[in-house]
Tab-separated table of C-alpha atoms in Angstrom:
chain	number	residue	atom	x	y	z
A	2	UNK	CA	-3.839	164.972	47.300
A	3	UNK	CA	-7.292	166.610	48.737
A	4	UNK	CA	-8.772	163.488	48.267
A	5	UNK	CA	-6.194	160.772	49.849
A	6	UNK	CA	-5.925	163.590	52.707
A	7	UNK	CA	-9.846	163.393	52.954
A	8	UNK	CA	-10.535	166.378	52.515
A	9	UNK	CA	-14.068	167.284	51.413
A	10	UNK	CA	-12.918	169.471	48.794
A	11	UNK	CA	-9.817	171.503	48.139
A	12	UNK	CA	-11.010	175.225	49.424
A	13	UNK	CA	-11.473	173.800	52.553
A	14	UNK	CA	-7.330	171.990	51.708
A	15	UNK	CA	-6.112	175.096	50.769
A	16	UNK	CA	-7.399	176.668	53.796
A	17	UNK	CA	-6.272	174.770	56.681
A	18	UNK	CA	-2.473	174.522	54.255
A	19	UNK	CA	-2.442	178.091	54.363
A	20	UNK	CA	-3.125	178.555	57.711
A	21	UNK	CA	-0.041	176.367	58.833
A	22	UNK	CA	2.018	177.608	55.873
A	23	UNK	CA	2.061	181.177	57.005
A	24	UNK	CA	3.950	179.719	60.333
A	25	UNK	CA	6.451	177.294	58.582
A	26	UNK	CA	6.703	178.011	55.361
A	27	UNK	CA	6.530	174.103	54.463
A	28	UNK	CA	3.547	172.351	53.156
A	29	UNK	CA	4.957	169.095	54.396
A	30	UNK	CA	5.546	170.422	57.949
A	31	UNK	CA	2.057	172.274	57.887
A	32	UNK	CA	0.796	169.034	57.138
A	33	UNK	CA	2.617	167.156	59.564
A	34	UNK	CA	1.999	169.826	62.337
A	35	UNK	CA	-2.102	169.807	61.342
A	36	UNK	CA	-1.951	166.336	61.742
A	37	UNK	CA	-0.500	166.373	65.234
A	38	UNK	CA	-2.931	168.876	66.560
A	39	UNK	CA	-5.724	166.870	65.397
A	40	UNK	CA	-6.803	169.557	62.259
A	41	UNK	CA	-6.573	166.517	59.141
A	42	UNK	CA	-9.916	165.250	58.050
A	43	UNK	CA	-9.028	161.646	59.330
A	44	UNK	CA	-11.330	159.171	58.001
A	45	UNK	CA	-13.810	157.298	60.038
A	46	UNK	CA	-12.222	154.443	62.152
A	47	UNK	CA	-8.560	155.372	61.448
A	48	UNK	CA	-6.786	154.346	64.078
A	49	UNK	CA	-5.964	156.782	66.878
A	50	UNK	CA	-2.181	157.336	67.074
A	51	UNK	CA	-1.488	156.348	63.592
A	52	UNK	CA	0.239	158.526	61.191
A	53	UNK	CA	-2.287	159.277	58.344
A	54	UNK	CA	-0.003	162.110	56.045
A	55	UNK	CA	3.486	160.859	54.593
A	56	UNK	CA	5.243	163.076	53.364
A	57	UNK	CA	7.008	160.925	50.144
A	58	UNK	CA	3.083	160.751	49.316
A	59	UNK	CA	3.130	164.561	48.422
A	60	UNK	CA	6.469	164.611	47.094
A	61	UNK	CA	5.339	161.797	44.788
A	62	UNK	CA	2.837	163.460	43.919
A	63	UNK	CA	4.345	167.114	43.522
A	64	UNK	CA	6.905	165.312	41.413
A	65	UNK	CA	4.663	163.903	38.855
A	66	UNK	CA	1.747	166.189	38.563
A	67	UNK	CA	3.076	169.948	38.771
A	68	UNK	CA	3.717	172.120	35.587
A	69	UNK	CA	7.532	172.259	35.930
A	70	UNK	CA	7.168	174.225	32.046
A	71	UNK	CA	6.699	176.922	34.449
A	72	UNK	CA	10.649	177.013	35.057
A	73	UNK	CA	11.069	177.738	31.798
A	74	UNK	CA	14.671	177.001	29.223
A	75	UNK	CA	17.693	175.648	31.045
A	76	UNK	CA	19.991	178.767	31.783
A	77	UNK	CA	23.154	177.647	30.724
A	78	UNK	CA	25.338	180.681	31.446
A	79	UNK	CA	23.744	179.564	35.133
A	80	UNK	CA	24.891	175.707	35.099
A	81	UNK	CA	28.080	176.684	33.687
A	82	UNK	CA	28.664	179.056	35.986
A	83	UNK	CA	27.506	176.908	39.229
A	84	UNK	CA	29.929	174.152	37.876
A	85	UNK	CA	32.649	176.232	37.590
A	86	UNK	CA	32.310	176.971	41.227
A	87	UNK	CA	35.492	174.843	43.716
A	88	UNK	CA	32.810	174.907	46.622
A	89	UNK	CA	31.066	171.578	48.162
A	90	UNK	CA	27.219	173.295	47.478
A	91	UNK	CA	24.091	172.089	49.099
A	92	UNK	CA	20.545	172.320	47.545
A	93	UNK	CA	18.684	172.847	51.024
A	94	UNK	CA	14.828	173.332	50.347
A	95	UNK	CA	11.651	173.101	52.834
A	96	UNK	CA	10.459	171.494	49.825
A	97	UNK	CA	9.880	167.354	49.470
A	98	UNK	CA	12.493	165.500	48.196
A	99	UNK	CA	11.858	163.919	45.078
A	100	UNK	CA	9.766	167.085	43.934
A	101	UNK	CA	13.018	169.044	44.537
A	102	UNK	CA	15.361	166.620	42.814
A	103	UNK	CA	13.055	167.093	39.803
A	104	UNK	CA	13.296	170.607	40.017
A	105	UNK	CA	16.655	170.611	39.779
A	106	UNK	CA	16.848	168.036	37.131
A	107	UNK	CA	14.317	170.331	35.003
A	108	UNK	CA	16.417	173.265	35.391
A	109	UNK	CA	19.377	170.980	34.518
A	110	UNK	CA	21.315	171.166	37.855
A	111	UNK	CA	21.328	167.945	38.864
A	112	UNK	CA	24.852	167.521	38.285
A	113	UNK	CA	26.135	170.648	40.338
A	114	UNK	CA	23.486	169.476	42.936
A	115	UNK	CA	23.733	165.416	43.269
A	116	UNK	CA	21.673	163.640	45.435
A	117	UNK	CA	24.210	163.433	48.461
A	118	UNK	CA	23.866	166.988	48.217
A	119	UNK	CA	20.821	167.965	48.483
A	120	UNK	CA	18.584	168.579	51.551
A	121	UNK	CA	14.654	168.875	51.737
A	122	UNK	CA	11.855	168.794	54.055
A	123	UNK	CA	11.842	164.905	54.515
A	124	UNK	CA	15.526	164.734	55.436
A	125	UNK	CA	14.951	166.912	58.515
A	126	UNK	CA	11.628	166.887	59.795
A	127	UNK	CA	10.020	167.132	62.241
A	128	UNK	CA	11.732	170.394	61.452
A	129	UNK	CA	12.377	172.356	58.683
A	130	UNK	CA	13.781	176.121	57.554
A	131	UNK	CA	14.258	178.515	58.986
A	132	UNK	CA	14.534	176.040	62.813
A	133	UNK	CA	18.287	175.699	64.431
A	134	UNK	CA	17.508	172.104	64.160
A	135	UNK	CA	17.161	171.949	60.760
A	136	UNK	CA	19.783	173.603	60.017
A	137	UNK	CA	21.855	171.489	62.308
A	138	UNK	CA	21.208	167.856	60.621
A	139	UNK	CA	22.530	169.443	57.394
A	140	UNK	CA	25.578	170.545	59.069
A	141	UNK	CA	26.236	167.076	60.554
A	142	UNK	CA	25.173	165.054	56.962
A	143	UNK	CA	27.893	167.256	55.474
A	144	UNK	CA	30.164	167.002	58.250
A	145	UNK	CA	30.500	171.076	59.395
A	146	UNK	CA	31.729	171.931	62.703
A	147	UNK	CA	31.753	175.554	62.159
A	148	UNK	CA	28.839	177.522	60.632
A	149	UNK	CA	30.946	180.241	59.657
A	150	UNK	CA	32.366	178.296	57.015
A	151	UNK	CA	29.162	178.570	54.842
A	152	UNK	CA	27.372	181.088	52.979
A	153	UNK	CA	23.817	181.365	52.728
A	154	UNK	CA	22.297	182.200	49.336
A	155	UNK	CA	17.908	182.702	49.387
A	156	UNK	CA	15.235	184.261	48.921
A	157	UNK	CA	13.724	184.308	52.153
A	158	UNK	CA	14.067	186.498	54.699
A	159	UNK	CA	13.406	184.111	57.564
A	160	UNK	CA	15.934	181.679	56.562
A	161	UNK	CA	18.687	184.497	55.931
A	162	UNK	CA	18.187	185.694	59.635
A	163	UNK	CA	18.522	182.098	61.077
A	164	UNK	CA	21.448	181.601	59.088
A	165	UNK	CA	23.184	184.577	60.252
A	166	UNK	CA	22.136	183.961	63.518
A	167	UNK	CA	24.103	180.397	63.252
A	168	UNK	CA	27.228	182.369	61.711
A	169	UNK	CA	26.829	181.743	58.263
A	170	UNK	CA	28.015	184.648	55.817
A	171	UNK	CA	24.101	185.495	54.088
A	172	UNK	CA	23.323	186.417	50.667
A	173	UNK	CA	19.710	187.615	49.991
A	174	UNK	CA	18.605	187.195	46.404
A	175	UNK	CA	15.958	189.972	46.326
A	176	UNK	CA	14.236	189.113	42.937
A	177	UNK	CA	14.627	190.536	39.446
A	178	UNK	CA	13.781	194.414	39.078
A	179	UNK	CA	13.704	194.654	42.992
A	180	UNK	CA	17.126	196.279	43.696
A	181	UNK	CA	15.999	198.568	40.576
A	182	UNK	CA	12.881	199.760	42.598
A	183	UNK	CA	14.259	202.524	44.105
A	184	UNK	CA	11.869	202.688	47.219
A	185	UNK	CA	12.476	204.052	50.556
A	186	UNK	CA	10.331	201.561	51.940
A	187	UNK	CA	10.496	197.829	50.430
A	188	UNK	CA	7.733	196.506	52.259
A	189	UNK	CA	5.221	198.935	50.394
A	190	UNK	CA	5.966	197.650	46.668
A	191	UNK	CA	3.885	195.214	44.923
A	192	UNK	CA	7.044	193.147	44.635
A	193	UNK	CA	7.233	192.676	48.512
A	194	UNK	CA	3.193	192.108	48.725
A	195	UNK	CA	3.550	189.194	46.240
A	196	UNK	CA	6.411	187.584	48.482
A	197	UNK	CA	3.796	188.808	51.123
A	198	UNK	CA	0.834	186.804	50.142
A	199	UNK	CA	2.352	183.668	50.294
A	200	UNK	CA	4.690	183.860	53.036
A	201	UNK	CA	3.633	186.866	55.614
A	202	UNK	CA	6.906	188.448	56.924
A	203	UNK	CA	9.170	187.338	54.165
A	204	UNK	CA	9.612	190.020	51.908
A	205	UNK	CA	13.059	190.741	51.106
A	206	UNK	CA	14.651	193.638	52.882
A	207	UNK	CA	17.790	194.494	51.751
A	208	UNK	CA	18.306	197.093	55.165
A	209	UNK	CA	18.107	194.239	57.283
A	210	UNK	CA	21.384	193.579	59.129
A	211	UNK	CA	20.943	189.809	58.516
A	212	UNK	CA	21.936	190.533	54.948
A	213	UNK	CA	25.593	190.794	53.822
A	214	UNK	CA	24.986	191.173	50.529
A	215	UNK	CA	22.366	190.876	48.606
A	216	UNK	CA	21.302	190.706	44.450
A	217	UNK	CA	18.230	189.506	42.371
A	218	UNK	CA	19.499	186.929	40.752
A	219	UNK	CA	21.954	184.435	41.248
A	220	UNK	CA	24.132	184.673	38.487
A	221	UNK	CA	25.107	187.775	40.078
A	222	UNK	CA	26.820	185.792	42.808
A	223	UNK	CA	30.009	185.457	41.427
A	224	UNK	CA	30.183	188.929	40.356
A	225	UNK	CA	30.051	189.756	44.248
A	226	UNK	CA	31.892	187.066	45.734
A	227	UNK	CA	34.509	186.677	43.291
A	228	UNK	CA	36.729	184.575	45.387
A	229	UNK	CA	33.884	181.611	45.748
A	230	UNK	CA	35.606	180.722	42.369
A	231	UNK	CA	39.142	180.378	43.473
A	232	UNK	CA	40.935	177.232	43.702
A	233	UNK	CA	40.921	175.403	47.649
A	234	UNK	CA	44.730	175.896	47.687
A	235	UNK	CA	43.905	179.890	48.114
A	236	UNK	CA	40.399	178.982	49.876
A	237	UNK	CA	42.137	181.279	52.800
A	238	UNK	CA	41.679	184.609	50.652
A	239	UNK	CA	37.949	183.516	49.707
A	240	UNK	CA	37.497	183.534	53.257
A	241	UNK	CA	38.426	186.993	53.806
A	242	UNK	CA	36.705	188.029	51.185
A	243	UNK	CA	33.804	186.951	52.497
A	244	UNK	CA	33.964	189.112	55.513
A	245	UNK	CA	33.927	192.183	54.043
């Protein structure tokens, strides 16, 4: 990708990525944003006006080159547990699109999370998480009037405050060991300066009033939210339950 991007070499990629990453938390929308404010590497006699970066270009290549060993073994207590679940669910990632629906195909959740279900970076730019906007074409694919109907479940702390900010019901996953760490302030830990170093700001904070509840992993969820997993004909009393 440094070298269909032009780059001269891929300190000086990384570089001008992380610099728009830190604001939007989206290589494809750094990328996209560079590009519009003139900071790609165009090459000579491209011309002016044209879109150079495509997004499905670094999905492609995302999809086909990354180490996705990294995910490690298929969690099955996990998929069983996800498609046990009555809930419509929505995969919604900053992430491109077929590099997501690999991801979830790796971890084998492909089938809890089809395709009509799942929302990344290419589906709503120009925006992307944690914008009203982008939050606002999902709603209208999936046909939601009211936000407050949905529950939020990540690991960023950006996207957990513009979700409760829309209405949504918020559930931080904080990151295994985290809610363990028994720290008067989260920020200082080296969990919280790992989160740090890739996306400034976003450390989980489980004292933030943006969170209603939060865990480190999510096959704590239903342990929490037990009434996600009743039927729709009591889907009333999973509502409540969510408000508490």
């Amino acid at each position: 990708m440094t070298a269909k991007l032009n780059f001269p070499d891929a300190e000086s990629a990384k570089k001008l990525r992380d610099k728009y990453f830190q604001k939007y938390h989206s290589t494809a929308k750094a990328l996209a944003v560079a590009e519009a404010e003139g900071q790609l590497p165009l090459p000579e006699g491209w011309p002016k006006g044209k879109k150079y970066f495509d997004p499905n270009d670094l999905s492609e290549w995302w999809a086909e080159h990354l180490n996705f060993a990294l995910l490690g073994e298929k969690d099955v207590e996990l998929i069983e547990m996800l498609e046990s679940c009555p809930l419509n669910m929505v995969a919604f990632s900053n992430g491109p699109r077929k590099y997501v629906l690999r991801v979830l195909r790796e971890m084998g959740l492909d089938h809890v999370f089809p395709e009509n279900r799942v929302f990344a970076v290419n589906d709503v730019l120009p925006t992307c998480k944690p914008e009203k906007e982008a939050f606002e074409k999902v709603f209208d694919a999936i046909g939601i009037k009211d936000p407050s109907e949905c529950i939020m479940v990540e690991d960023s702390m950006k996207n957990i405050r513009a979700a409760k900010k829309l209405g949504m019901l918020t559930v931080l996953i904080a990151g295994l060991g985290r809610l363990k760490k028994n720290v008067s302030n989260i920020s200082s830990n080296t969990f919280a300066e790992a989160a740090e170093a890739t996306k400034p700001g976003d450390a989980p904070d489980n004292s933030d009033p943006a969170v209603d509840f939060c865990i480190e992993h999510i096959k704590e969820l239903k342990s929490i939210l037990p009434g996600l997993w009743i039927s729709n004909d009591t889907l009333e009393e999973t509502r409540l339950l969510g408000n508490f």
